[in-house]
Each structure stands twice: as structure tokens, then as C-alpha cells.
mmCIF file of C-alpha atoms and ligand atoms in Angstrom:
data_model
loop_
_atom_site.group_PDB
_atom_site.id
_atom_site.type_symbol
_atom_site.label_atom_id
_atom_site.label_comp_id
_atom_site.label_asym_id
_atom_site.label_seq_id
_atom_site.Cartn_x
_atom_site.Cartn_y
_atom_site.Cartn_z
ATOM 1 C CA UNK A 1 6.791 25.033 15.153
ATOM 2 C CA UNK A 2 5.184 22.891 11.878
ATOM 3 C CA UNK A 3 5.742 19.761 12.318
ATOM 4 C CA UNK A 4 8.381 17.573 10.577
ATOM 5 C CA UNK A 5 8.214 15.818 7.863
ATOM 6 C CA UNK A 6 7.626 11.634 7.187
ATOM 7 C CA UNK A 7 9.662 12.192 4.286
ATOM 8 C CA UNK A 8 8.790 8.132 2.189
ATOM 9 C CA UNK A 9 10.853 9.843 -1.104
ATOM 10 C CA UNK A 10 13.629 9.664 1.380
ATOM 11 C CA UNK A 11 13.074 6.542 3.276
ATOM 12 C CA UNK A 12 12.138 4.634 -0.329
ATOM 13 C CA UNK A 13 15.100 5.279 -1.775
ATOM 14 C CA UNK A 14 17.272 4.105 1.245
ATOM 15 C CA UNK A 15 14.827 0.744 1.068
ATOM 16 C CA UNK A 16 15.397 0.819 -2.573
ATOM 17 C CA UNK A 17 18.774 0.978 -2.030
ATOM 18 C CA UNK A 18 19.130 -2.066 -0.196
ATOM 19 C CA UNK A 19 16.232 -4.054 -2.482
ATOM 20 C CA UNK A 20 18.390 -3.279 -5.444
ATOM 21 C CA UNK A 21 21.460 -4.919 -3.951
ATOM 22 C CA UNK A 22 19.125 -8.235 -3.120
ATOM 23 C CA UNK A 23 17.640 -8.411 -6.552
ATOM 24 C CA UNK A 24 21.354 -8.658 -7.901
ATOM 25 C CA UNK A 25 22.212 -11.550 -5.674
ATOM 26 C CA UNK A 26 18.923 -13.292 -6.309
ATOM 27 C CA UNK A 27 19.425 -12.403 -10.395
ATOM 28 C CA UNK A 28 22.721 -13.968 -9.781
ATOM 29 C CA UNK A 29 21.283 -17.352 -8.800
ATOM 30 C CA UNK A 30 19.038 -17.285 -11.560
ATOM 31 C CA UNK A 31 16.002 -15.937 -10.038
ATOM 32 C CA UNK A 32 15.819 -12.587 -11.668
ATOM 33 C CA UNK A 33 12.237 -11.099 -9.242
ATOM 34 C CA UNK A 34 9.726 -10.959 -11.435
ATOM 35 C CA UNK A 35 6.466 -8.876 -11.231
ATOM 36 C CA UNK A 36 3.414 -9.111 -13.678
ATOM 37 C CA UNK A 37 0.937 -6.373 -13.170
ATOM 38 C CA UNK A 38 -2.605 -6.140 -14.905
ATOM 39 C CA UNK A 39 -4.983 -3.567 -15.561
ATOM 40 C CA UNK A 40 -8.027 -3.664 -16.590
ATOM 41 C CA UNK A 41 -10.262 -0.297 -18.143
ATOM 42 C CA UNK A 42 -9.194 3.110 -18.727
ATOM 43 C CA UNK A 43 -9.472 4.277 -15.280
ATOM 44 C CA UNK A 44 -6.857 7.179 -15.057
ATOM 45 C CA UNK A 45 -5.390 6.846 -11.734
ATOM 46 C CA UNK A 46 -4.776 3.358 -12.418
ATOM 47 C CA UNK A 47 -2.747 4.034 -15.153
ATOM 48 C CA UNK A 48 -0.715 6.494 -13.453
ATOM 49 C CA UNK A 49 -0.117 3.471 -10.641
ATOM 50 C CA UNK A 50 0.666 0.770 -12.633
ATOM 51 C CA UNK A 51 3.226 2.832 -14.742
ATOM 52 C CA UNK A 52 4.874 3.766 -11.514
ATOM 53 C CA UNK A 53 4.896 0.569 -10.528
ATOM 54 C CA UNK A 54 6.749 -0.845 -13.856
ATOM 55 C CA UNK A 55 9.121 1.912 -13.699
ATOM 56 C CA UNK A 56 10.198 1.040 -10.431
ATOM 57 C CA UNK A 57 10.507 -2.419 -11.059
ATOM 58 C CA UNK A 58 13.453 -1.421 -13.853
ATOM 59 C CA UNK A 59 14.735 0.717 -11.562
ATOM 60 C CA UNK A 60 15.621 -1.821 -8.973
ATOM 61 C CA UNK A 61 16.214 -4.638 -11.827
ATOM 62 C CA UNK A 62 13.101 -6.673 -11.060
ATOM 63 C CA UNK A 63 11.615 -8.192 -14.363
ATOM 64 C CA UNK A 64 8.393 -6.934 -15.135
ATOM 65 C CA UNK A 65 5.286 -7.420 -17.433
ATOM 66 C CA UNK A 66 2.784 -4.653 -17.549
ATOM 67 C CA UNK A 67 -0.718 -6.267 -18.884
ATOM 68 C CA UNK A 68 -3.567 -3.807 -20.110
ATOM 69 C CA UNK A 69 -6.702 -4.998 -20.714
ATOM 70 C CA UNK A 70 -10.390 -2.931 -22.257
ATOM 71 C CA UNK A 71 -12.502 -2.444 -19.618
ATOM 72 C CA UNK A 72 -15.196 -5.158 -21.550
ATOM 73 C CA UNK A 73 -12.698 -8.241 -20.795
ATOM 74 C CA UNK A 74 -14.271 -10.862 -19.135
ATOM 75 C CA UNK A 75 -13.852 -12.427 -16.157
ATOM 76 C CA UNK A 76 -12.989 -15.779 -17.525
ATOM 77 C CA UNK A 77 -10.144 -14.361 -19.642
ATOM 78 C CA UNK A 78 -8.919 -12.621 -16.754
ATOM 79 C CA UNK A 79 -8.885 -16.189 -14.437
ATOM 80 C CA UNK A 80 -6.990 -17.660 -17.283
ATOM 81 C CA UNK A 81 -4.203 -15.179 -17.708
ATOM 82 C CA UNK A 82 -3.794 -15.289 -13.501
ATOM 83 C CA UNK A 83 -3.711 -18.985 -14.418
ATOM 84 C CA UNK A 84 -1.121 -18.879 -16.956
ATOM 85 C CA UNK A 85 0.706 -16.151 -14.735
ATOM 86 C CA UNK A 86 0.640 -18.434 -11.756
ATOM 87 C CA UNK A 87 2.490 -21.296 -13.274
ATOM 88 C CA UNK A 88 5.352 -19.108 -14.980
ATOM 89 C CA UNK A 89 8.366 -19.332 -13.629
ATOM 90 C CA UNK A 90 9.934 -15.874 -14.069
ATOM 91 C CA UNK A 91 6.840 -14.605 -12.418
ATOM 92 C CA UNK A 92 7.211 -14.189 -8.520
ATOM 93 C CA UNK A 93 4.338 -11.493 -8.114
ATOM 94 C CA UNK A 94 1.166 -10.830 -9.497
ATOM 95 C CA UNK A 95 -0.824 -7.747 -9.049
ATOM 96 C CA UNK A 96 -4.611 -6.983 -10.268
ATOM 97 C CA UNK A 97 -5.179 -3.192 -10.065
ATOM 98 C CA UNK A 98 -8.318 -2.180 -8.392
ATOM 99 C CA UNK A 99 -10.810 -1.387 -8.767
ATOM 100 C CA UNK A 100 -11.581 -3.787 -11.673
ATOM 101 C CA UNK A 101 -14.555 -2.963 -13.597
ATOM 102 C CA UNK A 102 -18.174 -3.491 -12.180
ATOM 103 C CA UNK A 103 -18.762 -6.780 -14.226
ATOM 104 C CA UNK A 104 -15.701 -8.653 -12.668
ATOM 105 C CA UNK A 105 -16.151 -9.899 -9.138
ATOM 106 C CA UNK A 106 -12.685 -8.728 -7.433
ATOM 107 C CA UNK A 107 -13.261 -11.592 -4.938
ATOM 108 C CA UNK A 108 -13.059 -14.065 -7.459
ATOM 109 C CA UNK A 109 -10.107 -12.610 -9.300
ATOM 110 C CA UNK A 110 -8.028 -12.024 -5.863
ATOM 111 C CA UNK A 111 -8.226 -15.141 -4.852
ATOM 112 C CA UNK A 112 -7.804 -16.775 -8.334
ATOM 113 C CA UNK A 113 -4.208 -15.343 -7.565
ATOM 114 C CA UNK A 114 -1.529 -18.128 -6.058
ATOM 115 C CA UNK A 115 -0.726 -16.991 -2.344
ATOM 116 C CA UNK A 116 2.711 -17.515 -2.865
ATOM 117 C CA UNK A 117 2.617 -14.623 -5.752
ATOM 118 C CA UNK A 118 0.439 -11.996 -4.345
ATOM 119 C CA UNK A 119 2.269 -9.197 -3.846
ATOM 120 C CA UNK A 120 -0.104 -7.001 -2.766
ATOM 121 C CA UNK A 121 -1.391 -9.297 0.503
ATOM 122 C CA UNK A 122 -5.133 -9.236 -0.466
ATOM 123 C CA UNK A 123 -5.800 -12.750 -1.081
ATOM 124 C CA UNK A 124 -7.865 -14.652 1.741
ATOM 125 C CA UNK A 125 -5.231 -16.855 2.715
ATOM 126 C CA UNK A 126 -2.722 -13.793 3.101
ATOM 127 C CA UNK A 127 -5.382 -11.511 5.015
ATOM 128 C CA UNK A 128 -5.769 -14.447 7.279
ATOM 129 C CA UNK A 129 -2.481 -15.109 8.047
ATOM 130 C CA UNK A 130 -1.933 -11.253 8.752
ATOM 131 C CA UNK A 131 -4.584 -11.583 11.404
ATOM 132 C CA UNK A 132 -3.314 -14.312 13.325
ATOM 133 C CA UNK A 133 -0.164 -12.721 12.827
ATOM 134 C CA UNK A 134 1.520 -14.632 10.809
ATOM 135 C CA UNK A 135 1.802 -12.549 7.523
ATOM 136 C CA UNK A 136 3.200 -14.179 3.958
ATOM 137 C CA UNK A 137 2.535 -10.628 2.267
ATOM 138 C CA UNK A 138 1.556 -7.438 3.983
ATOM 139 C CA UNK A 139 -0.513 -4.961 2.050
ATOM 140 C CA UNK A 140 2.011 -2.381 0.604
ATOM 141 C CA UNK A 141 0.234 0.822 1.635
ATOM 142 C CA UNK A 142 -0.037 -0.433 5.740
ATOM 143 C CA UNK A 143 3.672 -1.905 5.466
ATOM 144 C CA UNK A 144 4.915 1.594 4.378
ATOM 145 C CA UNK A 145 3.076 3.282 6.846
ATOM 146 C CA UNK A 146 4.536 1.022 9.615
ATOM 147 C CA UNK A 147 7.739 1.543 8.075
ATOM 148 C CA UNK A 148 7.452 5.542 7.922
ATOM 149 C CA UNK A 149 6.804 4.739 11.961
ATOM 150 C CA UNK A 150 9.634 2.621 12.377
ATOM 151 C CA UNK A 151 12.055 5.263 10.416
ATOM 152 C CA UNK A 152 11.003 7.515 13.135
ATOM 153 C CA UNK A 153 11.583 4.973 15.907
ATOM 154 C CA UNK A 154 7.960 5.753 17.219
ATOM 155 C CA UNK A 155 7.212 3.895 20.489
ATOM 156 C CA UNK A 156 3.652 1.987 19.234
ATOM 157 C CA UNK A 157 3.473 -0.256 22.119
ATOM 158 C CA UNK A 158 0.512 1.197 24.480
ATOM 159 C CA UNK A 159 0.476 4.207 22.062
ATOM 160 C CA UNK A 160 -3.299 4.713 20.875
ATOM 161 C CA UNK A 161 -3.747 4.394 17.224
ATOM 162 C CA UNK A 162 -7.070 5.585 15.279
ATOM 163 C CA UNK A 163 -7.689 4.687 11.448
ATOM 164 C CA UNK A 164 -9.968 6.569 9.505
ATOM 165 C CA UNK A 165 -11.186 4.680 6.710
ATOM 166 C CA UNK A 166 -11.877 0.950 7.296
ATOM 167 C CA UNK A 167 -11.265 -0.648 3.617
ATOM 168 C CA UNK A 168 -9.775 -4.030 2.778
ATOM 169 C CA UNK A 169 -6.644 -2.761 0.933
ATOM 170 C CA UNK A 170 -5.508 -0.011 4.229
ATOM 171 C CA UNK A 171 -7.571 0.431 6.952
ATOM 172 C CA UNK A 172 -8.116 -3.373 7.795
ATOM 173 C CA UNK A 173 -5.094 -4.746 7.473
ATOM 174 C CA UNK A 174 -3.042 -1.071 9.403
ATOM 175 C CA UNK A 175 -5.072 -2.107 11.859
ATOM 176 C CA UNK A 176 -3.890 -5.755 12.032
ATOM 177 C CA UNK A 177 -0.577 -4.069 11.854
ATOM 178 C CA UNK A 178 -0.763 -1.684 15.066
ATOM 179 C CA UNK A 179 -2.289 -4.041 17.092
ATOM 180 C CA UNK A 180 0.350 -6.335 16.530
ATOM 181 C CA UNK A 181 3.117 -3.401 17.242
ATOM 182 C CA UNK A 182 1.296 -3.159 20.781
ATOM 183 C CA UNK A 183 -0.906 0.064 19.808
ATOM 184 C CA UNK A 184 -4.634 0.255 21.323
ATOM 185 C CA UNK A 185 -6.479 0.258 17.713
ATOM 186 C CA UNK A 186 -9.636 2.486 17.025
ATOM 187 C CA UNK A 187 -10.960 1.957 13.454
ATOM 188 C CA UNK A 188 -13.771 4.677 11.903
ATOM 189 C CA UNK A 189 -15.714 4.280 8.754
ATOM 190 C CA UNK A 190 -18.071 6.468 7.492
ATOM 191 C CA UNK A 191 -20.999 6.233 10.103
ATOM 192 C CA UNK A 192 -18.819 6.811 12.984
ATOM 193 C CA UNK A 193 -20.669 9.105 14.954
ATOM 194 C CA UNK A 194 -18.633 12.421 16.436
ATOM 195 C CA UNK A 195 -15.358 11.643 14.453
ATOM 196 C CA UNK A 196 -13.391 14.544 15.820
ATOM 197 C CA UNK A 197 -13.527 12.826 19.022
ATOM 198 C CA UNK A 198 -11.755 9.939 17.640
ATOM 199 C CA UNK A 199 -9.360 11.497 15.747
ATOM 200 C CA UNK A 200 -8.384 13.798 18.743
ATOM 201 C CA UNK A 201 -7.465 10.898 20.910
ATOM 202 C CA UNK A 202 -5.145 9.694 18.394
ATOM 203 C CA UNK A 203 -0.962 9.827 18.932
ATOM 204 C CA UNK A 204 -0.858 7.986 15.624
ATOM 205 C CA UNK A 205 -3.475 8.901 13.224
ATOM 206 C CA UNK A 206 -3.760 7.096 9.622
ATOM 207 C CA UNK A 207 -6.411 8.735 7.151
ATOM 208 C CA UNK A 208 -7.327 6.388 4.424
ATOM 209 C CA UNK A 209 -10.857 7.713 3.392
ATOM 210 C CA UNK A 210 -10.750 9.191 -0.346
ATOM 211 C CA UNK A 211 -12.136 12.393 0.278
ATOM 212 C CA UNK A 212 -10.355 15.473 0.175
ATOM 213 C CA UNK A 213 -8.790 17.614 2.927
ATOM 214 C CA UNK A 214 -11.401 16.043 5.437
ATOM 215 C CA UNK A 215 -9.110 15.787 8.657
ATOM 216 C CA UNK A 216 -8.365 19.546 9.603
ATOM 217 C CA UNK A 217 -6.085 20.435 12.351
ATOM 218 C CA UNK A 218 -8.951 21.178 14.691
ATOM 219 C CA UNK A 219 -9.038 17.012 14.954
ATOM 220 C CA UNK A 220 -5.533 16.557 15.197
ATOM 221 C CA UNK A 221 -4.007 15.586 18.869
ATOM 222 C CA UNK A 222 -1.447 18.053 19.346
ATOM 223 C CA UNK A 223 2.142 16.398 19.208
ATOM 224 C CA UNK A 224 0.478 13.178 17.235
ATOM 225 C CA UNK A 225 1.952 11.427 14.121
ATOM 226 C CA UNK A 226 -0.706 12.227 11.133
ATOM 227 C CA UNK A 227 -0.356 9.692 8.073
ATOM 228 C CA UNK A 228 -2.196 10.783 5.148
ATOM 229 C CA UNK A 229 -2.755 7.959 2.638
ATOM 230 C CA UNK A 230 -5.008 9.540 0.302
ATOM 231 C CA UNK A 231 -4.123 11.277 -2.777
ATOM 232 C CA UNK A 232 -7.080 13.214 -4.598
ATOM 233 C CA UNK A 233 -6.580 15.738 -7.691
ATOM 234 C CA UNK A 234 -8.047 18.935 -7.516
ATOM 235 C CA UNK A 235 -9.875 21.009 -9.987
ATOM 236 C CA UNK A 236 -6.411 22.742 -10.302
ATOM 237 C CA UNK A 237 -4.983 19.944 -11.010
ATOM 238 C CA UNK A 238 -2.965 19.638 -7.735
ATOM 239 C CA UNK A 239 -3.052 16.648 -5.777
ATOM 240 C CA UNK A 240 -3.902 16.634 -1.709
ATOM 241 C CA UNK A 241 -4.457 14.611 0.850
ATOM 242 C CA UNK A 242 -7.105 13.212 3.018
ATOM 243 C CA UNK A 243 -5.816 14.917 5.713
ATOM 244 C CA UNK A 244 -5.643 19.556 5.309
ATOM 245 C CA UNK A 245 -1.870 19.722 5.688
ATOM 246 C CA UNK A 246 -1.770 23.361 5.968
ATOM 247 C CA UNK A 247 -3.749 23.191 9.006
ATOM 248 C CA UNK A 248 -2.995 19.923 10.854
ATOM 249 C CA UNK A 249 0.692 20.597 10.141
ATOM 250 C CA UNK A 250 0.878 23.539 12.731
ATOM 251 C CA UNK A 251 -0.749 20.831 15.823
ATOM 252 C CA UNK A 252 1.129 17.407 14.429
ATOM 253 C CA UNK A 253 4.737 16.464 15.386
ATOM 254 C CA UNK A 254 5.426 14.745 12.306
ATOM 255 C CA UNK A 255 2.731 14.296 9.366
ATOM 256 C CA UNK A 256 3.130 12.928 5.492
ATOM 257 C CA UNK A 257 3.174 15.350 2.654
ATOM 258 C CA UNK A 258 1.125 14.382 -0.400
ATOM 259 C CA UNK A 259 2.765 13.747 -2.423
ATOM 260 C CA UNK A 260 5.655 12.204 -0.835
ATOM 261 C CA UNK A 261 4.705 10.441 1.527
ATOM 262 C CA UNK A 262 2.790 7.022 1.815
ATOM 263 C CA UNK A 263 2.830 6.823 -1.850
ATOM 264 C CA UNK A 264 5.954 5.977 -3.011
ATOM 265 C CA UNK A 265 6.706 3.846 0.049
ATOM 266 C CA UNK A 266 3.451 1.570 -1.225
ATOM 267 C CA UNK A 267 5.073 1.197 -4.068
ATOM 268 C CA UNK A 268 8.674 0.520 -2.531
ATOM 269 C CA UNK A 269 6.963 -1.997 -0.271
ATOM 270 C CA UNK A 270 5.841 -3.736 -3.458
ATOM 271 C CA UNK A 271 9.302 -4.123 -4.286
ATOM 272 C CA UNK A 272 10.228 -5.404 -1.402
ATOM 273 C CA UNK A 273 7.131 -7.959 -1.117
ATOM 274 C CA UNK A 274 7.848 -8.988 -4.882
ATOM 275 C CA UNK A 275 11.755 -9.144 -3.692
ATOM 276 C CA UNK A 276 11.117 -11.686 -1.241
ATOM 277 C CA UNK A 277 8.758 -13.954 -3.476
ATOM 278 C CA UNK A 278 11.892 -14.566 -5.173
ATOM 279 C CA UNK A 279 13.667 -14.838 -2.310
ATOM 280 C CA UNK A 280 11.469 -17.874 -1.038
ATOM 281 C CA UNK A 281 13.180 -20.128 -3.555
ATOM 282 C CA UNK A 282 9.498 -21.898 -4.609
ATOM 283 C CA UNK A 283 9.761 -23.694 -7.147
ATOM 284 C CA UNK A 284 6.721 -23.687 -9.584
HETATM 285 N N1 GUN B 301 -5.742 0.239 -5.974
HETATM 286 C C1 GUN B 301 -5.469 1.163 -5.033
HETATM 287 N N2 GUN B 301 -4.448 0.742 -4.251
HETATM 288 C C2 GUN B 301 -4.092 -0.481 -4.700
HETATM 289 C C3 GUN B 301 -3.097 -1.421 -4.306
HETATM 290 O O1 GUN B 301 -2.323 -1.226 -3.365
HETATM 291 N N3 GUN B 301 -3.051 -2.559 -5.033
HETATM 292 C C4 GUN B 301 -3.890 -2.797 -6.066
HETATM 293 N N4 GUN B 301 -3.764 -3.952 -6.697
HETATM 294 N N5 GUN B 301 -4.826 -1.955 -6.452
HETATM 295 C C5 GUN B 301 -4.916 -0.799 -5.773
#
């Protein structure tokens, strides 16, 4: 039997649900959520993202400012806007889409970003506090795949997780994530030497690796939960997976479709992250 489905279209719009009903009380006191969102360059998948990301925001009633910049900007003019967006009131989140052009140093720019406003959980102060375990912000795409777990009341404690893909934006901080849940945590990268092995052990396997269709069921754990974070578009113009869902679907329990699955829950996690910024009640 294939296995069933981590439907996040489903789960978002129950989470959505609930973050719409928040915003009105918050709006109601005067604290309308409020997320800026900047983009820099023409990169195509990064306008597809950030134009998801406004949308939702209307959907759920959030303000929201979406900020394009050409890819020559500087780095300076991007500091001062983060500036400026840092001490504005009807801003509660800020979010720099990445990757940022080579001439910008990320570092600089994520952590030119207040703590209190950054949404997406990448500053140093936020990664920190997620490792102690102590989190002001998790990362949206780890937080949606813990809550795809949790929708499925998956028992994580003693359960052996393995990450594939060891970034700072997913594979990190899942990792952080799982361990806290109780899981025993096994994170690859790219020289990890006889994968397969890895990723066979795994009852909860998260692919976050960019590359196309490169976990096949062969490397799946029969019964596991597969979480495919990647979305790449084919020459047809389709989009996939990290993982090959047409094989790993017939071994899995439950696995992610792409799309479908991780990627609107990043962005519903967003919500939720920008949600309770305004929540906090910080005055600025
Ligand atoms: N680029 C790819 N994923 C993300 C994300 O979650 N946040 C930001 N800011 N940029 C990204």
C-alpha cells in the first residue's frame, strides 16, 4: 500500500485558520502584524517566494510591505533600509530573501536584522537560543516540518532521525529541533560517505539537499516518515522533490508531496512567527 500523505495544504490552512482569528484580536488592540519582506536581484525562485509570501500575509490580514531591490544595490543601502525597518512600528517582521547577491555578505545583513523582528530565525542571537533550547523564532521550513510530525502525532522521542542536507536555513536548525523532541539525530552533507546507509536507518527522514529526485526508495526504511523539503523545476517545467516520490512512496508510511507539502507550511509558519512578533507587545 503507497504510503499516505503529509498533506501541509491541509494542515496550513487549519493553522491559518486559527492565525487569522489572532491577527484580528491583535489588529483590534492596535497592533495590526506587520511583515516587511526584501528582495534583492532577479533571481526567479525568489520572486515566486516572496510573492507567496505577500499574498499570504493579505490573506490572513497581516500588513505587509514587499521591497524589491536590482541585484547592483549595495550593501550599505541595504543596512539602512533594515535600519529604518527595525525602528518602524507597524513592522513586527523582517525578512531578507536568500540568497542575496554575491557582493552582499548575508552575515552582515542577517544580523543587521533586530532579533525581536526576524521572522525567519536566522539571526545569531535566534540560532543560539534555538540551540540551547530556548528559541525566540524557529526557522519556518524546520517548524513546519515538526509540525507536519506533530499533525501525525509521530512518537519522536527515541525515534532515530537522519537529515540530509546540513545548511543553516533547514538542516541545522531540524536538527536542533529533533533532538530537542527526544529523536537520536544523524545529520549528512555532501561528503558523507555510503549515504544509503544513513538514510536506511532513518524512521524520520528530512531531505533538504537541492538536487533532484536524489533519495530513491531503495534508501528509504520501510514504514519511515520521508519529508521532502526541496522543490526543483524540471526541464518540463514540473516541479519535484529531493526525494523520487514515485519510488520511495511504495516503502514510506507517510511522505510529503511536492508540491504540497513542506512548502506552504514554511510559509504558514512565517505567519505564525510574524503573528507572534506582534503578539510580544514590544514596544519600539
Ligand atoms: N531562501 C530559501 N528559503 C528561505 C527562507 O526560508 N527564508 C529566506 N529569507 N530566504 C530563503
Amino acid at each position: 500500500m503507497p504510503a499516505q500523505l503529509l498533506d501541509g495544504v491541509a494542515l496550513s490552512k487549519k493553522i491559518r485558520t486559527e492565525i487569522t482569528a489572532r491577527a484580528a484580536i491583535v489588529t483590534a488592540k492596535g497592533r495590526r502584524p506587520g511583515l516587511a519582506v526584501i528582495v534583492v536581484g532577479d533571481n526567479p525562485a525568489s520572486a515566486v517566494y516572496v510573492r507567496n509570501k505577500v499574498k499570504a500575509c493579505e490573506e490572513v490580514g497581516f500588513h505587509s510591505v514587499l521591497e524589491r531591490y536590482e541585484a547592483e544595490m549595495n550593501e550599505e543601502a541595504l543596512l539602512a533600509r533594515i535600519a529604518t525597518l527595525n525602528a518602524d512600528p507597524a513592522i513586527h517582521g523582517i525578512l531578507v530573501q536568500l540568497p542575496l547577491p554575491a557582493h552582499i555578505a548575508s552575515e552582515r545583513v542577517l544580523e543587521a536584522i533586530a532579533p525581536q523582528k526576524d521572522v525567519d530565525g536566522f539571526h545569531v542571537a535566534n540560532a543560539g537560543a534555538l540551540m540551547v533550547g530556548a528559541p525566540e523564532f524557529k526557522p519556518c521550513t524546520p517548524y513546519g516540518c515538526m509540525k507536519l510530525l506533530e499533525s501525525i502525532e509521530y512518537p519522536l522521542r527515541g525515534a532515530r532521525a537522519v537529515i540530509v542536507g546540513a545548511s543553516n536555513i533547514v538542516g541545522k536548525p531540524m536538527a536542533m529541533l529533533l533532538l530537542q523532541a527526544g529523536a537520536t539525530v544523524t545529520i549528512c552533507n555532501s561528503k558523507t560517505r555510503d549515504l544509503a546507509h544513513h538514510t536506511k536507518d532513518a524512521d524520520v527522514l528530512v531531505v533538504a539537499t537541492g538536487k533532484p529526485k536524489m533519495i530513491t526508495g531503495d534508501m528509504v526504511k520501510s514504514g519511515s516518515v520521508v519529508i521532502d523539503v526541496g522543490i526543483n523545476r524540471l526541464p518540463d517545467g514540473k516541479l519535484c522533490g529531493d526525494v523520487d516520490f514515485d519510488t520511495a512512496k511504495y516503502i514510506a508510511s507517510w511522505i510529503t508531496p511536492v508540491p504540497g507539502g513542506v512548502g506552504p507550511m514554511t510559509i504558514t509558519m512565517l505567519l505564525m512567527n510574524t503573528l507572534e512578533a506582534a503578539e510580544k507587545k514590544i514596544k519600539y
